[in-house]
XYZ file of C-alpha atoms in Angstrom:
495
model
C 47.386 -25.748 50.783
C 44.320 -25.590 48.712
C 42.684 -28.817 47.536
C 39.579 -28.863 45.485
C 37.468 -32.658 45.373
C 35.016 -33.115 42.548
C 32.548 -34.793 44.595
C 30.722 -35.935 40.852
C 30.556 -39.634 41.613
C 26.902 -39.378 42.946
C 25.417 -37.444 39.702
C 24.499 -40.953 37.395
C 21.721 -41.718 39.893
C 20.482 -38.346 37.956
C 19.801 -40.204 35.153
C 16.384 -41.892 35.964
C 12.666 -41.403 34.522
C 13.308 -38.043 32.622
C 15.344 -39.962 29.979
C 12.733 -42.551 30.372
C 9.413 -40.161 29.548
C 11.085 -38.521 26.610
C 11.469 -42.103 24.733
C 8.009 -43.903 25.790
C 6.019 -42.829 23.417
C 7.636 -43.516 20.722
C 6.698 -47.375 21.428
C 4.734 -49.091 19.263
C 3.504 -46.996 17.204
C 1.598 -49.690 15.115
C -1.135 -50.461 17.798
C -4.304 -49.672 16.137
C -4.224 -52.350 13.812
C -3.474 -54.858 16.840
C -5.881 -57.909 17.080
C -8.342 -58.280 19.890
C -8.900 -61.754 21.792
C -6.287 -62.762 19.177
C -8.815 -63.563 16.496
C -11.255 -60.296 15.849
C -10.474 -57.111 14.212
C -12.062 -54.456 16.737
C -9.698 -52.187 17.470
C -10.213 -49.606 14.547
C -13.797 -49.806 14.213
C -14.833 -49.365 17.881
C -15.177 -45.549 18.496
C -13.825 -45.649 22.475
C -10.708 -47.545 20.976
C -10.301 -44.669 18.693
C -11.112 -41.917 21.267
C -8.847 -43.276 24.040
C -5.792 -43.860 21.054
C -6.688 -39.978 19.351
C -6.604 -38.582 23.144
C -3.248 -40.392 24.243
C -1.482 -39.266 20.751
C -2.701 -35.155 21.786
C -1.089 -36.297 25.456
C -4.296 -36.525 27.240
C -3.249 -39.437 29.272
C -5.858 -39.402 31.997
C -8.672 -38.781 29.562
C -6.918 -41.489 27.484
C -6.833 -44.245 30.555
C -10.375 -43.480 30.843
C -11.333 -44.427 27.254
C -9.349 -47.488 27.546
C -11.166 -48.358 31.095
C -14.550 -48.144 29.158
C -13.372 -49.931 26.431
C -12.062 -52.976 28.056
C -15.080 -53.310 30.131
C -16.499 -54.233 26.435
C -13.151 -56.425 25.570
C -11.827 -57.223 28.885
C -8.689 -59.543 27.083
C -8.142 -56.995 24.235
C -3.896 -57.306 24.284
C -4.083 -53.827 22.448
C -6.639 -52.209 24.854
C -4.473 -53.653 28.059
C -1.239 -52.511 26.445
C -2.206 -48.704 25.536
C -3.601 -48.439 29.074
C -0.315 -49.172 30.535
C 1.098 -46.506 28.217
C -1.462 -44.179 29.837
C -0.383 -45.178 32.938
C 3.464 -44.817 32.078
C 3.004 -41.596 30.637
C 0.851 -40.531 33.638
C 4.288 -41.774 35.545
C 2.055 -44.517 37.505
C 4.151 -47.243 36.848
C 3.255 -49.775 38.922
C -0.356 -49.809 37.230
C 1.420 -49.507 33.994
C 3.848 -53.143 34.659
C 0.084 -54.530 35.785
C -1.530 -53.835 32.062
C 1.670 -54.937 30.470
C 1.906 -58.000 32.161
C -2.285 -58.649 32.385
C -1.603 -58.058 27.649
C 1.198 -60.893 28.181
C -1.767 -63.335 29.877
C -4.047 -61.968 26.674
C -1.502 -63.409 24.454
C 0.451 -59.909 23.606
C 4.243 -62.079 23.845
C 6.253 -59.084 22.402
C 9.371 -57.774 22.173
C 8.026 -54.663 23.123
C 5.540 -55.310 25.935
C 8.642 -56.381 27.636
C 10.518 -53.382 26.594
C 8.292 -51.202 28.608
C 7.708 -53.659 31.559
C 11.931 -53.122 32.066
C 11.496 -49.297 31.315
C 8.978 -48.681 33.912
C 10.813 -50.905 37.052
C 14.056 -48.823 35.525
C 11.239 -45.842 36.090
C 10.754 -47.219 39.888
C 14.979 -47.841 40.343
C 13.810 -51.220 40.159
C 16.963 -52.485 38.057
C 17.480 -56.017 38.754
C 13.535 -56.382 37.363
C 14.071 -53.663 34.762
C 17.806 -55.879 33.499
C 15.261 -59.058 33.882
C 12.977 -58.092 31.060
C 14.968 -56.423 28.853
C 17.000 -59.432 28.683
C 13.371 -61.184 27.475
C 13.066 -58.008 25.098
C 16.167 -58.678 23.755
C 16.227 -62.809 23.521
C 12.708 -62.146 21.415
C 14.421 -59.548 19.356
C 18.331 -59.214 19.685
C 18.508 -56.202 17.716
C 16.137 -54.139 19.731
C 18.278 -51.128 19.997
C 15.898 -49.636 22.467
C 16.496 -52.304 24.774
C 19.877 -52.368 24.526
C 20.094 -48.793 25.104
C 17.780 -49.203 28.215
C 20.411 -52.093 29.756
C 23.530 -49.949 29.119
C 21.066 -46.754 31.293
C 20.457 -49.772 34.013
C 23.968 -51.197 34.165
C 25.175 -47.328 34.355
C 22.150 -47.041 37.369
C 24.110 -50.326 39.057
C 27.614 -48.456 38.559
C 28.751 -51.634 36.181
C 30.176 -49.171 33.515
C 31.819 -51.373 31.437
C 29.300 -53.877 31.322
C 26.969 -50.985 30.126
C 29.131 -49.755 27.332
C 29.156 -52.726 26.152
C 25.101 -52.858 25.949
C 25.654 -49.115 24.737
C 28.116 -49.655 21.762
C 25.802 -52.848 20.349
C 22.952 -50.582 20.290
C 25.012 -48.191 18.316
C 26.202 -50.549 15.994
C 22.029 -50.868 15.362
C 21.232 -47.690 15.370
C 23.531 -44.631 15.470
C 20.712 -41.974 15.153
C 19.148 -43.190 18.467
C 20.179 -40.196 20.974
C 19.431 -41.484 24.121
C 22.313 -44.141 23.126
C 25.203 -41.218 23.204
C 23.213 -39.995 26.480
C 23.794 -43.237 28.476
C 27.361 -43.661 27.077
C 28.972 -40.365 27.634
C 27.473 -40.833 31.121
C 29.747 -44.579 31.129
C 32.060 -42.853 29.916
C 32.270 -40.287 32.336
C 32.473 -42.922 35.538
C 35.006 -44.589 33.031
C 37.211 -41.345 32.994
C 36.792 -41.502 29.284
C 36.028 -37.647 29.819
C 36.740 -36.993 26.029
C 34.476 -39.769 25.129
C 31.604 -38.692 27.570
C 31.838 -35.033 25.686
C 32.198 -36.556 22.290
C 28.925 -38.403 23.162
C 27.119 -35.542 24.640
C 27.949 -33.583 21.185
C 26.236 -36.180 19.205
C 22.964 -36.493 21.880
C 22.639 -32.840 21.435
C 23.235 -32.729 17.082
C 19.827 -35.027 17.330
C 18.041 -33.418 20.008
C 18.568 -30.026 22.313
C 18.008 -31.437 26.067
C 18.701 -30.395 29.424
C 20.051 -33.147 30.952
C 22.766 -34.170 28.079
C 24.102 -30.532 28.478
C 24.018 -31.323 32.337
C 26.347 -34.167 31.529
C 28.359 -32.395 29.013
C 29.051 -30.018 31.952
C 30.260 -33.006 34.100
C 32.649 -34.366 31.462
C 34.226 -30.697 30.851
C 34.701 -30.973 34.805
C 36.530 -34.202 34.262
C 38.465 -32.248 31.615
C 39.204 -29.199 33.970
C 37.711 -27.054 31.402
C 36.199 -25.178 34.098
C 34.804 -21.911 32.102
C 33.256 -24.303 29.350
C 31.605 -26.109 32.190
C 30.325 -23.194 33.712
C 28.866 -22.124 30.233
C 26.734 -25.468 30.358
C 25.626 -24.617 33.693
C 24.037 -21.366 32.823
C 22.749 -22.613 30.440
C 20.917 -25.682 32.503
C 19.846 -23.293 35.013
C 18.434 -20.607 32.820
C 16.054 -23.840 31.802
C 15.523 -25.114 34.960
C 16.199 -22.513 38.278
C 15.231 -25.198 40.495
C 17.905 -27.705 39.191
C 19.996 -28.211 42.433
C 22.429 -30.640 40.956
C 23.352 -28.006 38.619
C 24.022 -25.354 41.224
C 25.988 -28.314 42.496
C 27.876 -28.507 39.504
C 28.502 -25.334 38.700
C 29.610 -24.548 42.573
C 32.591 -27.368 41.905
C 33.773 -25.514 38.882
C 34.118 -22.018 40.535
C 35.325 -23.836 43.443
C 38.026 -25.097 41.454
C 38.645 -21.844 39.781
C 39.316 -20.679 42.975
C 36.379 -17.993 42.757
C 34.804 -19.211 46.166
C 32.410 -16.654 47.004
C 30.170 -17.678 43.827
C 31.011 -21.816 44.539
C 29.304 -20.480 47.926
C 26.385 -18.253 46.867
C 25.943 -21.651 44.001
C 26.005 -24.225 46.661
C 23.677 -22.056 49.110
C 21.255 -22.248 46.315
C 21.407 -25.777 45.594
C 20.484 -26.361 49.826
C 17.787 -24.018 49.320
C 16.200 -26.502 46.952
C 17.628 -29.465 48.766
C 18.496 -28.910 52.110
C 19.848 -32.574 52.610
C 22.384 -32.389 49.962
C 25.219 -32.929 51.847
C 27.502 -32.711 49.686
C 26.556 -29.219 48.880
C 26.844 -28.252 52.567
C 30.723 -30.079 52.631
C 31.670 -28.141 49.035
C 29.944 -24.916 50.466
C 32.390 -25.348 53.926
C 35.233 -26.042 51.901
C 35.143 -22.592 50.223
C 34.296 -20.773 53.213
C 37.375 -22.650 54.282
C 39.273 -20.736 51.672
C 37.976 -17.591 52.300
C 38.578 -17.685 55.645
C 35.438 -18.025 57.209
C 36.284 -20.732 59.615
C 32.984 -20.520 61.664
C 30.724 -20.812 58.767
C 32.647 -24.248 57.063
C 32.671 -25.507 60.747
C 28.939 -25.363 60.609
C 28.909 -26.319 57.038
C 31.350 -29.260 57.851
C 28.839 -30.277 60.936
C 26.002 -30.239 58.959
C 27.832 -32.551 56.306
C 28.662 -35.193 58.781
C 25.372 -35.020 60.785
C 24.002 -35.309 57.246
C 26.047 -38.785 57.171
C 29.032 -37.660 54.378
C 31.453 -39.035 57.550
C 34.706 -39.962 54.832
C 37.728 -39.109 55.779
C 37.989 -35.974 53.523
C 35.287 -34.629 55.463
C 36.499 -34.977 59.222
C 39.844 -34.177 57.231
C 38.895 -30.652 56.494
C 36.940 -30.281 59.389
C 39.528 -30.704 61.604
C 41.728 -28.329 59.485
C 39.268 -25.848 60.606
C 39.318 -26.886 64.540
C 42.839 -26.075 63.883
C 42.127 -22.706 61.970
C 39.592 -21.501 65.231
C 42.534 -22.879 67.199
C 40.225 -25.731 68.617
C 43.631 -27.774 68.823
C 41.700 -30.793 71.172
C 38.531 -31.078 68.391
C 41.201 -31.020 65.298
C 43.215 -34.017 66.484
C 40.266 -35.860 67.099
C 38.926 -35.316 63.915
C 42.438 -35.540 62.135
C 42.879 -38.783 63.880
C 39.679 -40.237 62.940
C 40.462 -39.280 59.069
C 43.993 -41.305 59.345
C 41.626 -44.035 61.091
C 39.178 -43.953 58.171
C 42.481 -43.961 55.382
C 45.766 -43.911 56.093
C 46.689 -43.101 52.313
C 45.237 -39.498 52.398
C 48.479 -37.077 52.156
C 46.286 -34.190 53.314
C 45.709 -35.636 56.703
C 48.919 -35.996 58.008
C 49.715 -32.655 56.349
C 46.988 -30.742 58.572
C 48.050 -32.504 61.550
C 51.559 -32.117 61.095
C 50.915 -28.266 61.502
C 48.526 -29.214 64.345
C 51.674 -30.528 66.194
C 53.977 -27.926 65.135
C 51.887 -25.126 66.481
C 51.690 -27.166 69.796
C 55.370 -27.237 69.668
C 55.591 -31.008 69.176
C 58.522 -30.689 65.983
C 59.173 -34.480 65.934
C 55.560 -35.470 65.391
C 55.588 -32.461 63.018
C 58.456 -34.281 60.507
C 56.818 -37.558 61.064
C 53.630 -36.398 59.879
C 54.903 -34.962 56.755
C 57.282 -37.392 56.399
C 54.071 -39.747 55.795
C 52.408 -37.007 53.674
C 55.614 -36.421 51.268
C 55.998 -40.288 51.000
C 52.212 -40.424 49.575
C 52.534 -37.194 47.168
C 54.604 -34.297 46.862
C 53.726 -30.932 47.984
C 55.215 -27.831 48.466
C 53.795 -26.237 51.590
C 54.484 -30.063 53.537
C 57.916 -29.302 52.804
C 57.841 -25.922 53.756
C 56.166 -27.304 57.269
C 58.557 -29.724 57.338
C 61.450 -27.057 57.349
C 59.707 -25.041 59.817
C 59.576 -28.356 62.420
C 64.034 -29.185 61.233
C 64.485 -25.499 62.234
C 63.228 -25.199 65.228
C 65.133 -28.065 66.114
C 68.484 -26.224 64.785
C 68.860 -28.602 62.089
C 69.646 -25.814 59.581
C 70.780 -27.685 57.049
C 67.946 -29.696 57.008
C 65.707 -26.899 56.691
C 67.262 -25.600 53.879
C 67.297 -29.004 51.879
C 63.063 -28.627 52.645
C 62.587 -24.753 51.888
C 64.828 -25.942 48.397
C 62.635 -28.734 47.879
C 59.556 -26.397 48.565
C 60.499 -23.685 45.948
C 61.384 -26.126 43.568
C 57.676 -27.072 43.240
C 56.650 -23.579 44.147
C 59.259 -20.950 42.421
C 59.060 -17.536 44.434
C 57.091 -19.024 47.107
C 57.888 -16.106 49.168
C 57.315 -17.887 52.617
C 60.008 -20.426 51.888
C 62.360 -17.762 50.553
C 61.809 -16.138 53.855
C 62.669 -19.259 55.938
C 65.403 -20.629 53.909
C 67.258 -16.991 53.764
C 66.720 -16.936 57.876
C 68.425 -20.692 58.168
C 70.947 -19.218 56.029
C 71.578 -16.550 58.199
C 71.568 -18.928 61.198
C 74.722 -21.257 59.545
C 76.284 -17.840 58.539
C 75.682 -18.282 54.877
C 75.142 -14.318 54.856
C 75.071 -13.718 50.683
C 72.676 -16.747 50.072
C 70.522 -15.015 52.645
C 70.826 -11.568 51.718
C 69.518 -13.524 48.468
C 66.807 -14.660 49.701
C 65.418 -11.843 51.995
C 66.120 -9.441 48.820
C 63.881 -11.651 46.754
C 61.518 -11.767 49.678
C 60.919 -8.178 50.257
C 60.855 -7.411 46.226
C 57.561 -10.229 46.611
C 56.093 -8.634 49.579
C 57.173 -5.575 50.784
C 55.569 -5.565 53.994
C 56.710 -8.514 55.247
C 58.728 -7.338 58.681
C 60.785 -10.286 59.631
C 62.484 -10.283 55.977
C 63.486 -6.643 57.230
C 64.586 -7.536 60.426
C 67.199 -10.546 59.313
C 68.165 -8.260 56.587
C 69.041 -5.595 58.868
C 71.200 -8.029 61.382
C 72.805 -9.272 58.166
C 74.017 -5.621 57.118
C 74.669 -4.966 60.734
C 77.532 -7.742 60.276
C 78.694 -6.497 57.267
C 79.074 -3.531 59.007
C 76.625 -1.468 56.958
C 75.258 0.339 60.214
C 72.909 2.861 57.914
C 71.526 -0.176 56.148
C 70.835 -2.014 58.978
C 68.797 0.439 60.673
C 67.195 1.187 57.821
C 65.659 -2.610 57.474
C 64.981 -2.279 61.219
C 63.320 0.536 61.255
C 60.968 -0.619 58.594
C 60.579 -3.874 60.351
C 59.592 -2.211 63.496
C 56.622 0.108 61.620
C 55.585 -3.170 60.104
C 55.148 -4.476 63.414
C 57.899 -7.041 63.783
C 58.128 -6.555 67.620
C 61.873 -8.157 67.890
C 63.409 -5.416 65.576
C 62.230 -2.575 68.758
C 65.313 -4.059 70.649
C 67.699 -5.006 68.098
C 67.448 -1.588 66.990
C 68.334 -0.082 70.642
C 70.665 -2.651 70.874
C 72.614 -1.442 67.399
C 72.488 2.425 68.637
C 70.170 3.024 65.945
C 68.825 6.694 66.656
């Protein structure tokens, strides 16, 4: 049973200063002609005004704060002076001395829209959102129809995982301004966490149509996961890392989609390279064990699976799959605790009573076997718990049983050659020899080395007296190493 989880929930907190940095200075973009003291004129006439506002537009921020220090030495309550050195400061990403010259303008008498604005956008800068929501709300009761700020909300709301309160912020700002890219940014991210994955992509086509950047192809990526368009998503990824080859979220990313395209070895080599650049990802150390899950390589997930829960991912899914692979290294004490403690953690998971229900089977305990997948099928369908599940009725002799579960299995599974195996072997045990001929035929056309499909075969022919036939099958079954057919076929005076 292989099942994929698109661990994806944790990417919004991705969405912090970068998308912040790209918009700030575009803010007020009329402060040179801003009066001083509130009654004097100096701004454009006093040369280390002009200096420190020349340097700050060519992105020389720290020559730029200095300028502004020497000028406000001269005008020490200059709202314009104040304000453009906590753009300095913003730019230069100190944002706590930025919110202090914002808020030392609003004692000079600077009451704007805007110096509130960029207050909210640098606590949304220090994941301050509950003082970042706190002045944009002043931003936007000064001016309602401050897209900017609306915009900046929506990216907080999204930051507080209250989705639909942001889209709401998100589709006024629209309505303001639907040029404004970082809107469609923030909203296919709502989107996203709203499962609106369609939405979230439509967005991320619009963000890009105004302006190429890395972390709206990021999220178009994510919403082509939600999609399952795997190979598109992959195509975002190489892009994003071609950009950026330290980008470990997008190693992350692009690990989940070749994990779910079942092409493991790559979601490993991906999600090895995304703990090279953040060993503490645990989530990249659980996705990284689940694929070396699938590729058999039970010793490295159990170490990857460790890792995770030392890490603190302890969810169910994760002592869940770690317990599969107790089970896997035959570890049968360490994968019932852990199997027990994911049933603990929530009952409602299918695959935990699936795992343990093979646990118990393997120990020979057939009753806890059906009630475990008895549980499982009751939560969600699957075709290998009812081919377990027929394993467990069989070895109790309840034939009939097993045959309604092996049915049930192919059903969902057509020429699931395991279950054609089983069911043609109860049919052979309730003497239903054609339907099992059927079966094993089918079986052996699927996978021609499978031995015990030879070995039933040739006890069937044996009783339909086709002596050559049957130790023919036998024969075959004993080179394939089917150890039972050696004395069935002394047994039938096969020479």
């Amino acid at each position: 049973m292989k099942k994929k989880f698109l661990l994806l929930f944790v990417l919004h907190f991705f969405f912090l200063p970068i998308f912040s940095q790209r918009d700030g200075e575009e803010n007020n973009r009329d402060i040179r002609t801003k009066t001083v003291g509130g009654n004097t004129k100096q701004t454009e006439s006093d040369p280390l005004f002009k200096s420190a506002f020349d340097k700050y537009e060519k992105k020389l921020y720290a020559e730029a704060y200095e300028d502004y220090t020497a000028y406000l030495k001269k005008y020490p309550e200059s709202q314009a002076g104040l304000y453009n050195r906590g753009l300095c400061s913003y730019a230069l990403k100190d944002y706590k001395t930025a919110i202090r010259d914002f808020q030392k303008s609003i004692e000079a008498g600077k009451n704007t829209d805007n110096v509130y604005f960029m207050i909210g956008e640098s606590y949304y800068a220090l994941k301050n959102y509950s003082e970042a929501l706190t002045h944009f709300d002043v931003c936007l009761k000064i001016k309602p129809n401050h897209h900017k700020a609306l915009t900046y909300k929506g990216a907080t709301l999204n930051n507080l995982e209250k989705y639909e309160d942001a889209l709401t912020y998100l589709n006024a700002a629209y309505e303001i301004n639907p040029d404004y890219e970082p809107t469609y940014y923030s909203r296919a991210i709502a989107k996203y966490n709203l499962k609106d994955y369609q939405g979230g992509l439509e967005d991320t086509d619009k963000a890009l149509a105004l302006q190429d950047n890395i972390e709206t192809h990021f999220w178009r990526g994510v919403n082509l996961i939600g999609l399952k368009r795997y190979k598109d998503a992959l195509a975002e990824y190489d892009l994003v890392i071609s950009r950026d080859k330290k980008y470990a979220a997008a190693y992350y990313n692009r690990g989940l989609a070749y994990l779910d395209l079942g092409e493991y070895k790559k979601s490993v080599d991906d999600n090895t390279s995304c703990i090279e650049i953040d060993p503490y990802h645990k989530k990249a150390h659980y996705n990284r064990g689940l694929s070396q899950y699938y590729l058999g390589n039970y010793s490295n997930a159990e170490t990857d699976f460790n890792s995770a829960i030392a890490m603190g991912l302890t969810d169910h899914k994760s002592y869940c799959f770690r317990g599969a692979t107790y089970y896997m290294l035959k570890k049968d004490e360490l994968a019932a605790a852990d199997l027990n403690k994911a049933i603990q953690l929530n009952s409602e998971y299918e695959y935990s009573y699936f795992h343990r229900a093979r646990l118990r089977y393997a120990n020979a305990d057939d009753k806890g076997c059906i009630e475990d997948c008895d549980k499982a099928l009751a939560l969600k369908k699957n075709y290998d718990t009812y081919y377990t599940r027929g394993l467990a009725k069989y070895a109790l002799k309840d034939y009939n049983g097993a045959i309604a579960d092996f049915t049930e299995s192919l059903t969902l599974k057509p020429n699931y050659a395991l279950a054609l195996l089983e069911r043609g072997n109860s049919y052979y045990m309730i003497e239903k020899d054609d339907l099992a001929l059927a079966d094993l035929n089918k079986t052996i056309e699927q996978n021609p080395n499978q031995g015990k499909a030879f070995y039933f075969r040739g006890k069937i022919k044996k009783f339909k007296n086709d002596q050559n036939g049957s130790c023919a099958d036998l024969k075959t079954a004993q080179t394939l190493g089917y150890t039972s057919a050696t004395e069935a076929l002394l047994k039938n005076g096969c020479k």
